[in-house]
């Protein structure tokens, strides 16, 4: 029995997570996958009503009582400080030390990419985004705030341990999955200190994987190459901020934010799975958000928990939905969120 904490969150989060949960429950009922789902109402509504973002003791509870976490999205225009996302999402990433943000960029169907004449084989790579430090460390501050002489500093933190473990994770993945190249993206031509550390660690780690090509690109050039020649990528590794940016671009290449899945992982510990997209306030409450990113995220979670066959079953159902245009409008269908989710759930059961 695997225990799953479900945190739908804000905006379209609850709508897409409802469909991911439907698919999981259908699998449980028809294929005997032993899952116990527990819902938590952490998000903007709770914060506005009670002043609580991440409840006290939440991280200890998640680590002690659950096998995985399935989350929707966090962010609400009524909370401009973004405190809920900071406390709940970044709080879980940092607090549970989920140092790998694994974001596959995998084209499901050639019709879905905005690039011309690309096959599914040409857009198929994974991004290893560092997920606990970098520009997300929250360090910085104001001096003379609100005056004409105001100064704002925003610091970036790079620890040797933090850099090394994400680069090792990328090479280990490449080795285990017979990928031939790991490409590191940085801005070491400008960020002389952090960039230098990443460069040295990358070269040192790469030496232990002679069968894998170690490739480096400046991140600005990488955004260009991702569009012009995505086929060159197997495994990409980058810091927290660049990884965030590159994976929205990657999502766009592979069909859009609506279909992109991700895992926040610390091998051997409770890990968090969430679609790449956010709460998309303009879409919320309209039954138009694409649930496939959340459903593919649930599949990724199942694979992580050891249910590889069931994960493949979900992915095949989503692929078939994309082929038959049994999808929401953003990827060319005319179904609503619930109808697209139900189509996949039926296919998974059948
Ligand atoms: P977003 O990902 O929420 O949406 C950007 C656009 O992408 C949407 O307007 C929509 O056109 C499209 N899109 C996203 N998800 C879709 C889906 N499932 N189906 C169809 N189209 C989809 O990014 P944003 O508008 O920059 O951010 C909105 C809020 O979400 C902000 O508060 C932001 O901080 C937050 N956010 C949260 C997460 C997260 O919780 N993991 C991720 C990104 C953004
Ligand atoms: C993501 C999001 C988050 C991030 C925000 C909401 C803090 O953009 O998960 O990609 O920047 O990591
Ligand atoms: Mn992002």
PDB file of C-alpha atoms and ligand atoms in Angstrom, residues 10 12 16 71-77 79 82 85 89 93 103 129 244 248 256-259 262 264 274-283 288-294 328-331 337, ligand 1:
ATOM      1  CA  UNK A  10      -4.670  27.073  -6.355  1.00  0.00           C
ATOM      2  CA  UNK A  12      -6.409  25.267 -12.107  1.00  0.00           C
ATOM      3  CA  UNK A  16      -6.239  19.123 -13.095  1.00  0.00           C
ATOM      4  CA  UNK A  71       0.578  18.591  -5.969  1.00  0.00           C
ATOM      5  CA  UNK A  72      -1.256  20.904  -8.375  1.00  0.00           C
ATOM      6  CA  UNK A  73      -0.077  24.506  -8.489  1.00  0.00           C
ATOM      7  CA  UNK A  74       0.427  27.393  -6.084  1.00  0.00           C
ATOM      8  CA  UNK A  75      -0.058  31.076  -6.819  1.00  0.00           C
ATOM      9  CA  UNK A  76      -2.984  33.474  -6.533  1.00  0.00           C
ATOM     10  CA  UNK A  77      -3.297  37.083  -7.709  1.00  0.00           C
ATOM     11  CA  UNK A  79      -1.431  37.177  -2.695  1.00  0.00           C
ATOM     12  CA  UNK A  82       3.605  34.777  -3.492  1.00  0.00           C
ATOM     13  CA  UNK A  85       4.061  29.197  -3.164  1.00  0.00           C
ATOM     14  CA  UNK A  89       6.048  24.612  -2.798  1.00  0.00           C
ATOM     15  CA  UNK A  93      11.426  21.408  -2.160  1.00  0.00           C
ATOM     16  CA  UNK A 103      11.495  17.543 -16.104  1.00  0.00           C
ATOM     17  CA  UNK A 129      17.171  21.201 -12.617  1.00  0.00           C
ATOM     18  CA  UNK A 244      13.063  26.825 -14.487  1.00  0.00           C
ATOM     19  CA  UNK A 248       8.968  26.223 -19.805  1.00  0.00           C
ATOM     20  CA  UNK A 256       2.779  23.288 -24.177  1.00  0.00           C
ATOM     21  CA  UNK A 257       2.682  23.794 -20.435  1.00  0.00           C
ATOM     22  CA  UNK A 258      -0.568  21.866 -20.280  1.00  0.00           C
ATOM     23  CA  UNK A 259       1.177  18.534 -20.955  1.00  0.00           C
ATOM     24  CA  UNK A 262       7.772  16.974 -13.320  1.00  0.00           C
ATOM     25  CA  UNK A 264      10.935  16.872  -7.258  1.00  0.00           C
ATOM     26  CA  UNK A 274       3.627  18.285  -9.844  1.00  0.00           C
ATOM     27  CA  UNK A 275       2.906  19.472 -13.361  1.00  0.00           C
ATOM     28  CA  UNK A 276       5.342  22.101 -14.675  1.00  0.00           C
ATOM     29  CA  UNK A 277       2.581  24.654 -15.180  1.00  0.00           C
ATOM     30  CA  UNK A 278       1.283  27.061 -12.567  1.00  0.00           C
ATOM     31  CA  UNK A 279      -2.174  28.024 -11.361  1.00  0.00           C
ATOM     32  CA  UNK A 280      -3.042  29.798 -14.663  1.00  0.00           C
ATOM     33  CA  UNK A 281      -5.619  32.180 -13.115  1.00  0.00           C
ATOM     34  CA  UNK A 282      -7.222  33.167 -16.445  1.00  0.00           C
ATOM     35  CA  UNK A 283      -8.156  29.509 -17.054  1.00  0.00           C
ATOM     36  CA  UNK A 288     -10.660  24.322 -20.026  1.00  0.00           C
ATOM     37  CA  UNK A 289      -7.282  23.600 -18.394  1.00  0.00           C
ATOM     38  CA  UNK A 290      -5.416  20.649 -19.872  1.00  0.00           C
ATOM     39  CA  UNK A 291      -5.257  17.840 -17.293  1.00  0.00           C
ATOM     40  CA  UNK A 292      -2.623  15.810 -19.188  1.00  0.00           C
ATOM     41  CA  UNK A 293       0.372  17.456 -17.482  1.00  0.00           C
ATOM     42  CA  UNK A 294      -1.088  16.436 -14.113  1.00  0.00           C
ATOM     43  CA  UNK A 328      -8.630  20.137 -24.385  1.00  0.00           C
ATOM     44  CA  UNK A 329      -8.466  23.024 -26.841  1.00  0.00           C
ATOM     45  CA  UNK A 330      -4.865  24.067 -26.169  1.00  0.00           C
ATOM     46  CA  UNK A 331      -3.671  20.951 -27.999  1.00  0.00           C
ATOM     47  CA  UNK A 337     -10.869  19.296 -18.504  1.00  0.00           C
TER      48      UNK A 337
HETATM   49  P1  LIG B   1       1.163  29.339 -15.683  1.00  0.00           P
HETATM   50  O1  LIG B   1       1.956  28.107 -15.930  1.00  0.00           O
HETATM   51  O2  LIG B   1       0.178  29.260 -14.594  1.00  0.00           O
HETATM   52  O3  LIG B   1       0.370  29.696 -17.012  1.00  0.00           O
HETATM   53  C1  LIG B   1       0.921  30.338 -18.145  1.00  0.00           C
HETATM   54  C2  LIG B   1       0.029  30.066 -19.339  1.00  0.00           C
HETATM   55  O4  LIG B   1       0.278  28.743 -19.808  1.00  0.00           O
HETATM   56  C3  LIG B   1      -1.463  30.081 -19.056  1.00  0.00           C
HETATM   57  O5  LIG B   1      -2.017  31.357 -19.096  1.00  0.00           O
HETATM   58  C4  LIG B   1      -1.981  29.196 -20.163  1.00  0.00           C
HETATM   59  O6  LIG B   1      -2.029  29.888 -21.371  1.00  0.00           O
HETATM   60  C5  LIG B   1      -0.903  28.133 -20.263  1.00  0.00           C
HETATM   61  N1  LIG B   1      -1.208  26.971 -19.417  1.00  0.00           N
HETATM   62  C6  LIG B   1      -0.644  26.658 -18.228  1.00  0.00           C
HETATM   63  N2  LIG B   1      -1.144  25.519 -17.756  1.00  0.00           N
HETATM   64  C7  LIG B   1      -2.068  25.104 -18.650  1.00  0.00           C
HETATM   65  C8  LIG B   1      -2.941  23.991 -18.716  1.00  0.00           C
HETATM   66  N3  LIG B   1      -2.978  23.036 -17.780  1.00  0.00           N
HETATM   67  N4  LIG B   1      -3.760  23.885 -19.791  1.00  0.00           N
HETATM   68  C9  LIG B   1      -3.740  24.802 -20.755  1.00  0.00           C
HETATM   69  N5  LIG B   1      -2.932  25.875 -20.754  1.00  0.00           N
HETATM   70  C10 LIG B   1      -2.101  26.021 -19.706  1.00  0.00           C
HETATM   71  O7  LIG B   1       2.188  30.527 -15.451  1.00  0.00           O
HETATM   72  P2  LIG B   1       1.954  32.049 -14.970  1.00  0.00           P
HETATM   73  O8  LIG B   1       0.717  32.602 -15.594  1.00  0.00           O
HETATM   74  O9  LIG B   1       3.217  32.727 -15.202  1.00  0.00           O
HETATM   75  O10 LIG B   1       1.728  31.929 -13.401  1.00  0.00           O
HETATM   76  C11 LIG B   1       0.455  31.917 -12.757  1.00  0.00           C
HETATM   77  C12 LIG B   1       0.663  31.657 -11.271  1.00  0.00           C
HETATM   78  O11 LIG B   1       1.144  30.326 -11.071  1.00  0.00           O
HETATM   79  C13 LIG B   1       1.695  32.572 -10.612  1.00  0.00           C
HETATM   80  O12 LIG B   1       1.257  32.844  -9.305  1.00  0.00           O
HETATM   81  C14 LIG B   1       2.963  31.725 -10.578  1.00  0.00           C
HETATM   82  O13 LIG B   1       3.849  32.109  -9.572  1.00  0.00           O
HETATM   83  C15 LIG B   1       2.368  30.360 -10.325  1.00  0.00           C
HETATM   84  N6  LIG B   1       3.188  29.215 -10.752  1.00  0.00           N
HETATM   85  C16 LIG B   1       3.153  28.119  -9.943  1.00  0.00           C
HETATM   86  C17 LIG B   1       3.823  26.967 -10.319  1.00  0.00           C
HETATM   87  C18 LIG B   1       3.776  25.784  -9.429  1.00  0.00           C
HETATM   88  O14 LIG B   1       3.050  25.758  -8.450  1.00  0.00           O
HETATM   89  N7  LIG B   1       4.525  24.736  -9.707  1.00  0.00           N
HETATM   90  C19 LIG B   1       4.483  26.921 -11.553  1.00  0.00           C
HETATM   91  C20 LIG B   1       4.474  28.062 -12.366  1.00  0.00           C
HETATM   92  C21 LIG B   1       3.807  29.197 -11.964  1.00  0.00           C
END
